[in-house]
Amino acid sequence: MTKFNHVIVRRPGKSLCDGITSAPELGKPIYEKAIVQHDAYIECLKQCGVEVTVLPALEEYPDSCFVEDTCVITRKGAIMDNPGAGSRNGEAKEMEPTIRKFFDDEHIKHIVAPGTLEGGDVMMVGDTFYVGKSARTNEEGIRQFAEILEGWGLKCVEVPLELVLHLKTGVNYLENNNMLVSGEFITKPEFEQYNKVIVPEEEAYGANCIWVNGKVIVPEGYPTVEQAVRDLGYEVIVTDTSEYRKIDGGLSCLSLRFWVDED
Ligand code: CIR
């Protein structure tokens, strides 16, 4: 059964306003508001019973608060990503010393060039890892990822993406066989066996919710999604991520959630 006891986040920097975006019409994030939302996000995570490691901002990387894209953490070890976005590539190296506090050499692997992979393209369902082939994650990155997982007795399933940035932009697993799906993911055969909760197009951003120890954190402003998650029987925590949405960031991107055995 999935359970998390640790979460890593990174504070946004003032450079956040220069983050990559596909939606410039939403305007640039406002740093002061982003900080308030980040504080609230950390509080939500704490309510889920995890220890939160808060890393300092990295001004040279405008998108570095989206730590999910730097690393994939499985129950067998951590895989350092090789982010496909040029301006973000160095973020994985910045994350590695923190990952080393939790995992030894033997339990840290790397995706290396010409392979690229961003954690936003990876969705964990038990011991199966769905990975989106996207503009950020390429075939060679997926090949390396699958090989590492196989060595650990874990499974990789490739999902080709057509429209969205990352896999988890449009599909998120809430445990207990429940999956939030929007857009192109509604009909994908890879997800046929799950109890799919269909997110309406006008609330597509709300498909990016996170399950943390039985509670589900839902972005503020997506009432259909919120109600659907409540109807599934979860305790819901709502938080505002509107400043991050302006640069294509959602709830999952803002943290790395994992379990480590402690003695
Ligand atoms: C980017 O384009 O890389 C950032 N502006 C947003 C990253 C979102 N991360 C994610 O979905 N995992």
PDB file of C-alpha atoms and ligand atoms in Angstrom:
ATOM      1  CA  MET A   1       0.000   0.000   0.000  1.00  0.00           C
ATOM      2  CA  THR A   2       1.284   3.424  -0.880  1.00  0.00           C
ATOM      3  CA  LYS A   3       2.230   5.697   1.982  1.00  0.00           C
ATOM      4  CA  PHE A   4       4.464   8.743   2.135  1.00  0.00           C
ATOM      5  CA  ASN A   5       6.511  10.036   5.047  1.00  0.00           C
ATOM      6  CA  HIS A   6       8.655  12.621   3.248  1.00  0.00           C
ATOM      7  CA  VAL A   7       8.091  15.473   0.854  1.00  0.00           C
ATOM      8  CA  ILE A   8      10.626  17.806  -0.762  1.00  0.00           C
ATOM      9  CA  VAL A   9       9.648  21.263  -2.006  1.00  0.00           C
ATOM     10  CA  ARG A  10      11.674  24.223  -3.223  1.00  0.00           C
ATOM     11  CA  ARG A  11      10.712  27.836  -2.598  1.00  0.00           C
ATOM     12  CA  PRO A  12       9.962  29.821  -5.749  1.00  0.00           C
ATOM     13  CA  GLY A  13      12.407  32.592  -6.583  1.00  0.00           C
ATOM     14  CA  LYS A  14      11.624  36.082  -7.833  1.00  0.00           C
ATOM     15  CA  SER A  15      12.619  34.747 -11.266  1.00  0.00           C
ATOM     16  CA  LEU A  16       9.412  32.669 -11.218  1.00  0.00           C
ATOM     17  CA  CYS A  17       7.856  35.343 -13.415  1.00  0.00           C
ATOM     18  CA  ASP A  18      10.203  34.175 -16.202  1.00  0.00           C
ATOM     19  CA  GLY A  19       9.097  30.529 -16.003  1.00  0.00           C
ATOM     20  CA  ILE A  20       8.215  28.693 -19.203  1.00  0.00           C
ATOM     21  CA  THR A  21       4.563  29.071 -20.122  1.00  0.00           C
ATOM     22  CA  SER A  22       2.142  27.926 -22.783  1.00  0.00           C
ATOM     23  CA  ALA A  23      -0.460  30.406 -21.554  1.00  0.00           C
ATOM     24  CA  PRO A  24       1.015  33.936 -21.614  1.00  0.00           C
ATOM     25  CA  GLU A  25      -2.540  35.310 -21.706  1.00  0.00           C
ATOM     26  CA  LEU A  26      -2.847  34.416 -17.981  1.00  0.00           C
ATOM     27  CA  GLY A  27      -0.159  36.982 -17.153  1.00  0.00           C
ATOM     28  CA  LYS A  28       3.053  36.518 -15.187  1.00  0.00           C
ATOM     29  CA  PRO A  29       3.048  35.022 -11.691  1.00  0.00           C
ATOM     30  CA  ILE A  30       3.234  37.563  -8.894  1.00  0.00           C
ATOM     31  CA  TYR A  31       6.054  36.561  -6.558  1.00  0.00           C
ATOM     32  CA  GLU A  32       4.434  37.784  -3.335  1.00  0.00           C
ATOM     33  CA  LYS A  33       1.253  35.823  -4.047  1.00  0.00           C
ATOM     34  CA  ALA A  34       3.221  32.768  -5.123  1.00  0.00           C
ATOM     35  CA  ILE A  35       5.023  32.748  -1.773  1.00  0.00           C
ATOM     36  CA  VAL A  36       1.747  32.920   0.153  1.00  0.00           C
ATOM     37  CA  GLN A  37       0.388  30.030  -1.938  1.00  0.00           C
ATOM     38  CA  HIS A  38       3.582  28.056  -1.395  1.00  0.00           C
ATOM     39  CA  ASP A  39       3.327  28.522   2.381  1.00  0.00           C
ATOM     40  CA  ALA A  40      -0.250  27.236   2.253  1.00  0.00           C
ATOM     41  CA  TYR A  41       0.775  24.289   0.083  1.00  0.00           C
ATOM     42  CA  ILE A  42       3.385  23.268   2.658  1.00  0.00           C
ATOM     43  CA  GLU A  43       0.746  23.462   5.399  1.00  0.00           C
ATOM     44  CA  CYS A  44      -1.572  21.183   3.379  1.00  0.00           C
ATOM     45  CA  LEU A  45       1.197  18.620   3.057  1.00  0.00           C
ATOM     46  CA  LYS A  46       1.928  18.763   6.781  1.00  0.00           C
ATOM     47  CA  GLN A  47      -1.745  18.025   7.448  1.00  0.00           C
ATOM     48  CA  CYS A  48      -1.210  14.763   5.555  1.00  0.00           C
ATOM     49  CA  GLY A  49       1.372  13.599   8.067  1.00  0.00           C
ATOM     50  CA  VAL A  50       4.587  13.970   6.101  1.00  0.00           C
ATOM     51  CA  GLU A  51       7.865  15.628   6.995  1.00  0.00           C
ATOM     52  CA  VAL A  52       8.503  18.486   4.575  1.00  0.00           C
ATOM     53  CA  THR A  53      12.043  19.414   3.486  1.00  0.00           C
ATOM     54  CA  VAL A  54      11.969  22.992   2.206  1.00  0.00           C
ATOM     55  CA  LEU A  55      14.841  23.888  -0.113  1.00  0.00           C
ATOM     56  CA  PRO A  56      15.900  27.488  -0.785  1.00  0.00           C
ATOM     57  CA  ALA A  57      14.984  29.277  -4.006  1.00  0.00           C
ATOM     58  CA  LEU A  58      17.315  29.064  -6.989  1.00  0.00           C
ATOM     59  CA  GLU A  59      17.029  32.357  -8.838  1.00  0.00           C
ATOM     60  CA  GLU A  60      19.013  31.085 -11.826  1.00  0.00           C
ATOM     61  CA  TYR A  61      16.279  28.517 -12.518  1.00  0.00           C
ATOM     62  CA  PRO A  62      12.878  30.221 -12.878  1.00  0.00           C
ATOM     63  CA  ASP A  63      10.973  26.896 -12.896  1.00  0.00           C
ATOM     64  CA  SER A  64      12.907  25.222 -10.077  1.00  0.00           C
ATOM     65  CA  CYS A  65      10.014  25.209  -7.595  1.00  0.00           C
ATOM     66  CA  PHE A  66       8.562  22.439  -9.800  1.00  0.00           C
ATOM     67  CA  VAL A  67      10.766  19.854  -8.119  1.00  0.00           C
ATOM     68  CA  GLU A  68       8.740  16.926  -9.404  1.00  0.00           C
ATOM     69  CA  ASP A  69      10.505  17.217 -12.750  1.00  0.00           C
ATOM     70  CA  THR A  70      13.987  16.628 -11.316  1.00  0.00           C
ATOM     71  CA  CYS A  71      13.651  13.123  -9.900  1.00  0.00           C
ATOM     72  CA  VAL A  72      11.400  10.065  -9.713  1.00  0.00           C
ATOM     73  CA  ILE A  73      11.370   8.316  -6.360  1.00  0.00           C
ATOM     74  CA  THR A  74      10.230   4.704  -6.184  1.00  0.00           C
ATOM     75  CA  ARG A  75      10.074   2.307  -3.246  1.00  0.00           C
ATOM     76  CA  LYS A  76      13.337   0.782  -4.534  1.00  0.00           C
ATOM     77  CA  GLY A  77      15.361   3.941  -5.099  1.00  0.00           C
ATOM     78  CA  ALA A  78      15.557   7.324  -6.792  1.00  0.00           C
ATOM     79  CA  ILE A  79      16.064   8.092 -10.474  1.00  0.00           C
ATOM     80  CA  MET A  80      17.591  11.495 -11.206  1.00  0.00           C
ATOM     81  CA  ASP A  81      15.952  12.955 -14.289  1.00  0.00           C
ATOM     82  CA  ASN A  82      17.515  14.661 -17.266  1.00  0.00           C
ATOM     83  CA  PRO A  83      14.930  17.401 -17.883  1.00  0.00           C
ATOM     84  CA  GLY A  84      14.143  17.965 -21.541  1.00  0.00           C
ATOM     85  CA  ALA A  85      13.624  21.717 -21.203  1.00  0.00           C
ATOM     86  CA  GLY A  86      17.027  23.374 -21.770  1.00  0.00           C
ATOM     87  CA  SER A  87      16.514  26.105 -19.178  1.00  0.00           C
ATOM     88  CA  ARG A  88      15.564  23.456 -16.589  1.00  0.00           C
ATOM     89  CA  ASN A  89      18.188  20.822 -17.245  1.00  0.00           C
ATOM     90  CA  GLY A  90      20.536  21.919 -14.434  1.00  0.00           C
ATOM     91  CA  GLU A  91      17.785  21.600 -11.823  1.00  0.00           C
ATOM     92  CA  ALA A  92      18.336  17.853 -11.441  1.00  0.00           C
ATOM     93  CA  LYS A  93      21.980  18.376 -10.389  1.00  0.00           C
ATOM     94  CA  GLU A  94      20.822  20.933  -7.834  1.00  0.00           C
ATOM     95  CA  MET A  95      18.406  18.367  -6.383  1.00  0.00           C
ATOM     96  CA  GLU A  96      20.831  15.475  -6.133  1.00  0.00           C
ATOM     97  CA  PRO A  97      22.566  16.430  -2.840  1.00  0.00           C
ATOM     98  CA  THR A  98      19.159  16.474  -1.145  1.00  0.00           C
ATOM     99  CA  ILE A  99      18.235  13.071  -2.600  1.00  0.00           C
ATOM    100  CA  ARG A 100      21.579  11.751  -1.272  1.00  0.00           C
ATOM    101  CA  LYS A 101      20.421  12.567   2.251  1.00  0.00           C
ATOM    102  CA  PHE A 102      17.738   9.908   1.823  1.00  0.00           C
ATOM    103  CA  PHE A 103      19.331   7.331  -0.525  1.00  0.00           C
ATOM    104  CA  ASP A 104      22.837   5.852  -0.855  1.00  0.00           C
ATOM    105  CA  ASP A 105      24.798   5.461  -4.135  1.00  0.00           C
ATOM    106  CA  GLU A 106      23.364   2.064  -4.856  1.00  0.00           C
ATOM    107  CA  HIS A 107      19.844   3.446  -4.729  1.00  0.00           C
ATOM    108  CA  ILE A 108      20.360   6.456  -6.990  1.00  0.00           C
ATOM    109  CA  LYS A 109      20.305   6.022 -10.771  1.00  0.00           C
ATOM    110  CA  HIS A 110      20.437   8.606 -13.568  1.00  0.00           C
ATOM    111  CA  ILE A 111      18.762   9.303 -16.885  1.00  0.00           C
ATOM    112  CA  VAL A 112      21.566  10.530 -19.157  1.00  0.00           C
ATOM    113  CA  ALA A 113      21.802  12.310 -22.537  1.00  0.00           C
ATOM    114  CA  PRO A 114      20.635  11.790 -25.191  1.00  0.00           C
ATOM    115  CA  GLY A 115      17.826  10.490 -23.002  1.00  0.00           C
ATOM    116  CA  THR A 116      15.527  13.071 -21.444  1.00  0.00           C
ATOM    117  CA  LEU A 117      12.848  12.576 -18.826  1.00  0.00           C
ATOM    118  CA  GLU A 118      10.859  14.857 -16.522  1.00  0.00           C
ATOM    119  CA  GLY A 119       9.041  13.517 -13.474  1.00  0.00           C
ATOM    120  CA  GLY A 120       5.831  15.274 -14.478  1.00  0.00           C
ATOM    121  CA  ASP A 121       5.607  12.600 -17.150  1.00  0.00           C
ATOM    122  CA  VAL A 122       5.698   9.783 -14.607  1.00  0.00           C
ATOM    123  CA  MET A 123       2.670   8.488 -12.733  1.00  0.00           C
ATOM    124  CA  MET A 124       3.070   5.789 -10.097  1.00  0.00           C
ATOM    125  CA  VAL A 125       0.357   3.169  -9.673  1.00  0.00           C
ATOM    126  CA  GLY A 126       1.718   0.695  -7.158  1.00  0.00           C
ATOM    127  CA  ASP A 127       4.733  -0.906  -8.788  1.00  0.00           C
ATOM    128  CA  THR A 128       3.761   0.269 -12.264  1.00  0.00           C
ATOM    129  CA  PHE A 129       5.113   3.545 -13.612  1.00  0.00           C
ATOM    130  CA  TYR A 130       3.262   5.116 -16.519  1.00  0.00           C
ATOM    131  CA  VAL A 131       5.550   7.412 -18.474  1.00  0.00           C
ATOM    132  CA  GLY A 132       4.444   9.953 -21.039  1.00  0.00           C
ATOM    133  CA  LYS A 133       6.399  10.357 -24.242  1.00  0.00           C
ATOM    134  CA  SER A 134       6.227  14.109 -24.567  1.00  0.00           C
ATOM    135  CA  ALA A 135       8.109  17.168 -25.759  1.00  0.00           C
ATOM    136  CA  ARG A 136      10.182  16.807 -22.532  1.00  0.00           C
ATOM    137  CA  THR A 137      10.580  13.020 -22.223  1.00  0.00           C
ATOM    138  CA  ASN A 138      11.978  11.160 -25.214  1.00  0.00           C
ATOM    139  CA  GLU A 139      12.147   7.559 -26.340  1.00  0.00           C
ATOM    140  CA  GLU A 140      15.731   7.079 -25.122  1.00  0.00           C
ATOM    141  CA  GLY A 141      14.857   8.538 -21.715  1.00  0.00           C
ATOM    142  CA  ILE A 142      11.980   6.085 -21.451  1.00  0.00           C
ATOM    143  CA  ARG A 143      14.233   3.201 -22.512  1.00  0.00           C
ATOM    144  CA  GLN A 144      16.712   4.029 -19.730  1.00  0.00           C
ATOM    145  CA  PHE A 145      13.909   4.538 -17.238  1.00  0.00           C
ATOM    146  CA  ALA A 146      12.319   1.173 -18.106  1.00  0.00           C
ATOM    147  CA  GLU A 147      15.690  -0.567 -17.765  1.00  0.00           C
ATOM    148  CA  ILE A 148      16.302   0.902 -14.300  1.00  0.00           C
ATOM    149  CA  LEU A 149      12.782   0.004 -13.158  1.00  0.00           C
ATOM    150  CA  GLU A 150      13.127  -3.521 -14.491  1.00  0.00           C
ATOM    151  CA  GLY A 151      16.344  -3.947 -12.504  1.00  0.00           C
ATOM    152  CA  TRP A 152      14.343  -3.090  -9.410  1.00  0.00           C
ATOM    153  CA  GLY A 153      11.459  -5.424 -10.297  1.00  0.00           C
ATOM    154  CA  LEU A 154       9.163  -2.527 -11.209  1.00  0.00           C
ATOM    155  CA  LYS A 155       7.166  -2.062 -14.394  1.00  0.00           C
ATOM    156  CA  CYS A 156       7.143   0.723 -16.994  1.00  0.00           C
ATOM    157  CA  VAL A 157       4.263   1.497 -19.366  1.00  0.00           C
ATOM    158  CA  GLU A 158       4.789   4.100 -22.079  1.00  0.00           C
ATOM    159  CA  VAL A 159       1.937   6.471 -22.883  1.00  0.00           C
ATOM    160  CA  PRO A 160       2.275   8.663 -25.980  1.00  0.00           C
ATOM    161  CA  LEU A 161       1.067  12.229 -25.394  1.00  0.00           C
ATOM    162  CA  GLU A 162      -0.451  14.323 -28.117  1.00  0.00           C
ATOM    163  CA  LEU A 163      -1.595  17.559 -26.545  1.00  0.00           C
ATOM    164  CA  VAL A 164      -0.518  18.307 -23.000  1.00  0.00           C
ATOM    165  CA  LEU A 165       2.844  19.253 -21.459  1.00  0.00           C
ATOM    166  CA  HIS A 166       3.271  16.347 -19.063  1.00  0.00           C
ATOM    167  CA  LEU A 167       1.421  13.090 -18.428  1.00  0.00           C
ATOM    168  CA  LYS A 168       0.182  14.282 -15.042  1.00  0.00           C
ATOM    169  CA  THR A 169      -1.119  17.504 -16.544  1.00  0.00           C
ATOM    170  CA  GLY A 170      -4.099  15.376 -17.548  1.00  0.00           C
ATOM    171  CA  VAL A 171      -4.182  12.164 -15.523  1.00  0.00           C
ATOM    172  CA  ASN A 172      -3.601  11.512 -11.830  1.00  0.00           C
ATOM    173  CA  TYR A 173      -3.958   8.406  -9.714  1.00  0.00           C
ATOM    174  CA  LEU A 174      -5.792   8.733  -6.407  1.00  0.00           C
ATOM    175  CA  GLU A 175      -5.071   5.168  -5.205  1.00  0.00           C
ATOM    176  CA  ASN A 176      -7.881   2.600  -4.628  1.00  0.00           C
ATOM    177  CA  ASN A 177      -8.133   2.171  -8.425  1.00  0.00           C
ATOM    178  CA  ASN A 178      -9.425   5.762  -8.799  1.00  0.00           C
ATOM    179  CA  MET A 179      -8.016   7.955 -11.535  1.00  0.00           C
ATOM    180  CA  LEU A 180      -8.781  11.534 -12.550  1.00  0.00           C
ATOM    181  CA  VAL A 181      -8.683  11.854 -16.340  1.00  0.00           C
ATOM    182  CA  SER A 182      -9.127  14.786 -18.674  1.00  0.00           C
ATOM    183  CA  GLY A 183      -8.833  15.469 -22.409  1.00  0.00           C
ATOM    184  CA  GLU A 184      -6.785  12.975 -24.379  1.00  0.00           C
ATOM    185  CA  PHE A 185      -6.549  10.606 -21.386  1.00  0.00           C
ATOM    186  CA  ILE A 186     -10.274   9.914 -21.166  1.00  0.00           C
ATOM    187  CA  THR A 187     -10.118   7.377 -23.964  1.00  0.00           C
ATOM    188  CA  LYS A 188      -6.568   6.039 -23.736  1.00  0.00           C
ATOM    189  CA  PRO A 189      -6.582   2.220 -23.618  1.00  0.00           C
ATOM    190  CA  GLU A 190      -3.743   2.217 -21.046  1.00  0.00           C
ATOM    191  CA  PHE A 191      -6.168   3.431 -18.379  1.00  0.00           C
ATOM    192  CA  GLU A 192      -9.181   1.313 -19.249  1.00  0.00           C
ATOM    193  CA  GLN A 193      -8.984  -0.837 -16.109  1.00  0.00           C
ATOM    194  CA  TYR A 194      -9.287   2.062 -13.670  1.00  0.00           C
ATOM    195  CA  ASN A 195     -12.292   3.742 -12.151  1.00  0.00           C
ATOM    196  CA  LYS A 196     -11.958   6.861 -14.288  1.00  0.00           C
ATOM    197  CA  VAL A 197     -13.372  10.126 -13.045  1.00  0.00           C
ATOM    198  CA  ILE A 198     -13.813  12.380 -16.039  1.00  0.00           C
ATOM    199  CA  VAL A 199     -12.765  15.981 -15.566  1.00  0.00           C
ATOM    200  CA  PRO A 200     -14.716  18.427 -17.767  1.00  0.00           C
ATOM    201  CA  GLU A 201     -12.677  20.429 -20.259  1.00  0.00           C
ATOM    202  CA  GLU A 202     -13.345  23.753 -18.519  1.00  0.00           C
ATOM    203  CA  GLU A 203     -11.832  22.320 -15.319  1.00  0.00           C
ATOM    204  CA  ALA A 204      -8.959  20.464 -17.020  1.00  0.00           C
ATOM    205  CA  TYR A 205      -6.318  22.083 -14.790  1.00  0.00           C
ATOM    206  CA  GLY A 206      -8.093  20.502 -11.803  1.00  0.00           C
ATOM    207  CA  ALA A 207      -7.154  17.006 -13.030  1.00  0.00           C
ATOM    208  CA  ASN A 208      -3.795  17.586 -11.339  1.00  0.00           C
ATOM    209  CA  CYS A 209      -4.693  16.653  -7.767  1.00  0.00           C
ATOM    210  CA  ILE A 210      -2.463  14.747  -5.367  1.00  0.00           C
ATOM    211  CA  TRP A 211      -3.249  11.862  -3.051  1.00  0.00           C
ATOM    212  CA  VAL A 212      -1.227  12.016   0.162  1.00  0.00           C
ATOM    213  CA  ASN A 213      -1.866   9.356   2.787  1.00  0.00           C
ATOM    214  CA  GLY A 214      -5.595   9.021   2.191  1.00  0.00           C
ATOM    215  CA  LYS A 215      -6.294  12.735   1.743  1.00  0.00           C
ATOM    216  CA  VAL A 216      -6.514  14.416  -1.649  1.00  0.00           C
ATOM    217  CA  ILE A 217      -5.251  17.944  -2.229  1.00  0.00           C
ATOM    218  CA  VAL A 218      -7.348  19.688  -4.901  1.00  0.00           C
ATOM    219  CA  PRO A 219      -6.617  23.081  -6.497  1.00  0.00           C
ATOM    220  CA  GLU A 220      -9.016  25.885  -5.568  1.00  0.00           C
ATOM    221  CA  GLY A 221     -11.568  26.884  -8.175  1.00  0.00           C
ATOM    222  CA  TYR A 222     -12.478  23.492  -9.695  1.00  0.00           C
ATOM    223  CA  PRO A 223     -15.820  22.649  -8.035  1.00  0.00           C
ATOM    224  CA  THR A 224     -16.720  19.667 -10.239  1.00  0.00           C
ATOM    225  CA  VAL A 225     -13.391  18.022  -9.536  1.00  0.00           C
ATOM    226  CA  GLU A 226     -13.634  18.816  -5.828  1.00  0.00           C
ATOM    227  CA  GLN A 227     -17.109  17.290  -5.566  1.00  0.00           C
ATOM    228  CA  ALA A 228     -16.112  14.233  -7.591  1.00  0.00           C
ATOM    229  CA  VAL A 229     -13.169  13.588  -5.270  1.00  0.00           C
ATOM    230  CA  ARG A 230     -15.388  14.029  -2.201  1.00  0.00           C
ATOM    231  CA  ASP A 231     -17.920  11.618  -3.731  1.00  0.00           C
ATOM    232  CA  LEU A 232     -15.156   9.025  -3.940  1.00  0.00           C
ATOM    233  CA  GLY A 233     -14.979   9.250  -0.154  1.00  0.00           C
ATOM    234  CA  TYR A 234     -11.686  11.101   0.271  1.00  0.00           C
ATOM    235  CA  GLU A 235     -11.012  13.845   2.741  1.00  0.00           C
ATOM    236  CA  VAL A 236     -10.331  16.859   0.526  1.00  0.00           C
ATOM    237  CA  ILE A 237      -7.925  19.721   1.186  1.00  0.00           C
ATOM    238  CA  VAL A 238      -8.313  22.671  -1.162  1.00  0.00           C
ATOM    239  CA  THR A 239      -5.500  25.101  -1.890  1.00  0.00           C
ATOM    240  CA  ASP A 240      -4.910  27.917  -4.358  1.00  0.00           C
ATOM    241  CA  THR A 241      -2.203  27.406  -6.997  1.00  0.00           C
ATOM    242  CA  SER A 242      -3.338  30.109  -9.407  1.00  0.00           C
ATOM    243  CA  GLU A 243       0.076  31.824  -9.575  1.00  0.00           C
ATOM    244  CA  TYR A 244       1.725  28.544 -10.592  1.00  0.00           C
ATOM    245  CA  ARG A 245      -0.972  27.785 -13.148  1.00  0.00           C
ATOM    246  CA  LYS A 246       0.194  30.885 -15.057  1.00  0.00           C
ATOM    247  CA  ILE A 247       3.374  28.972 -15.909  1.00  0.00           C
ATOM    248  CA  ASP A 248       1.779  25.554 -16.406  1.00  0.00           C
ATOM    249  CA  GLY A 249       2.522  24.347 -12.887  1.00  0.00           C
ATOM    250  CA  GLY A 250       0.093  22.296 -10.834  1.00  0.00           C
ATOM    251  CA  LEU A 251      -0.112  20.680  -7.418  1.00  0.00           C
ATOM    252  CA  SER A 252       1.915  17.600  -8.247  1.00  0.00           C
ATOM    253  CA  CYS A 253       4.803  19.523  -9.845  1.00  0.00           C
ATOM    254  CA  LEU A 254       5.440  21.427  -6.625  1.00  0.00           C
ATOM    255  CA  SER A 255       6.614  18.447  -4.591  1.00  0.00           C
ATOM    256  CA  LEU A 256       8.404  15.117  -4.494  1.00  0.00           C
ATOM    257  CA  ARG A 257       6.455  12.698  -2.314  1.00  0.00           C
ATOM    258  CA  PHE A 258       8.040   9.471  -1.112  1.00  0.00           C
ATOM    259  CA  TRP A 259       8.606   6.920   1.604  1.00  0.00           C
ATOM    260  CA  VAL A 260      11.867   6.078   3.324  1.00  0.00           C
ATOM    261  CA  ASP A 261      12.280   3.534   6.094  1.00  0.00           C
ATOM    262  CA  GLU A 262      13.605   5.222   9.225  1.00  0.00           C
ATOM    263  CA  ASP A 263      15.322   3.474  12.037  1.00  0.00           C
TER     264      ASP A 263
HETATM  265  C1  CIR B   1       7.687  24.027 -17.302  1.00  0.00           C
HETATM  266  O1  CIR B   1       7.225  24.366 -18.405  1.00  0.00           O
HETATM  267  O2  CIR B   1       8.574  23.194 -17.194  1.00  0.00           O
HETATM  268  C2  CIR B   1       7.153  24.705 -16.071  1.00  0.00           C
HETATM  269  N1  CIR B   1       6.789  26.053 -16.376  1.00  0.00           N
HETATM  270  C3  CIR B   1       5.976  23.940 -15.520  1.00  0.00           C
HETATM  271  C4  CIR B   1       6.358  22.581 -15.027  1.00  0.00           C
HETATM  272  C5  CIR B   1       5.222  21.802 -14.545  1.00  0.00           C
HETATM  273  N2  CIR B   1       5.648  20.561 -14.024  1.00  0.00           N
HETATM  274  C6  CIR B   1       4.919  19.457 -14.043  1.00  0.00           C
HETATM  275  O3  CIR B   1       3.843  19.411 -14.639  1.00  0.00           O
HETATM  276  N3  CIR B   1       5.429  18.396 -13.462  1.00  0.00           N
END
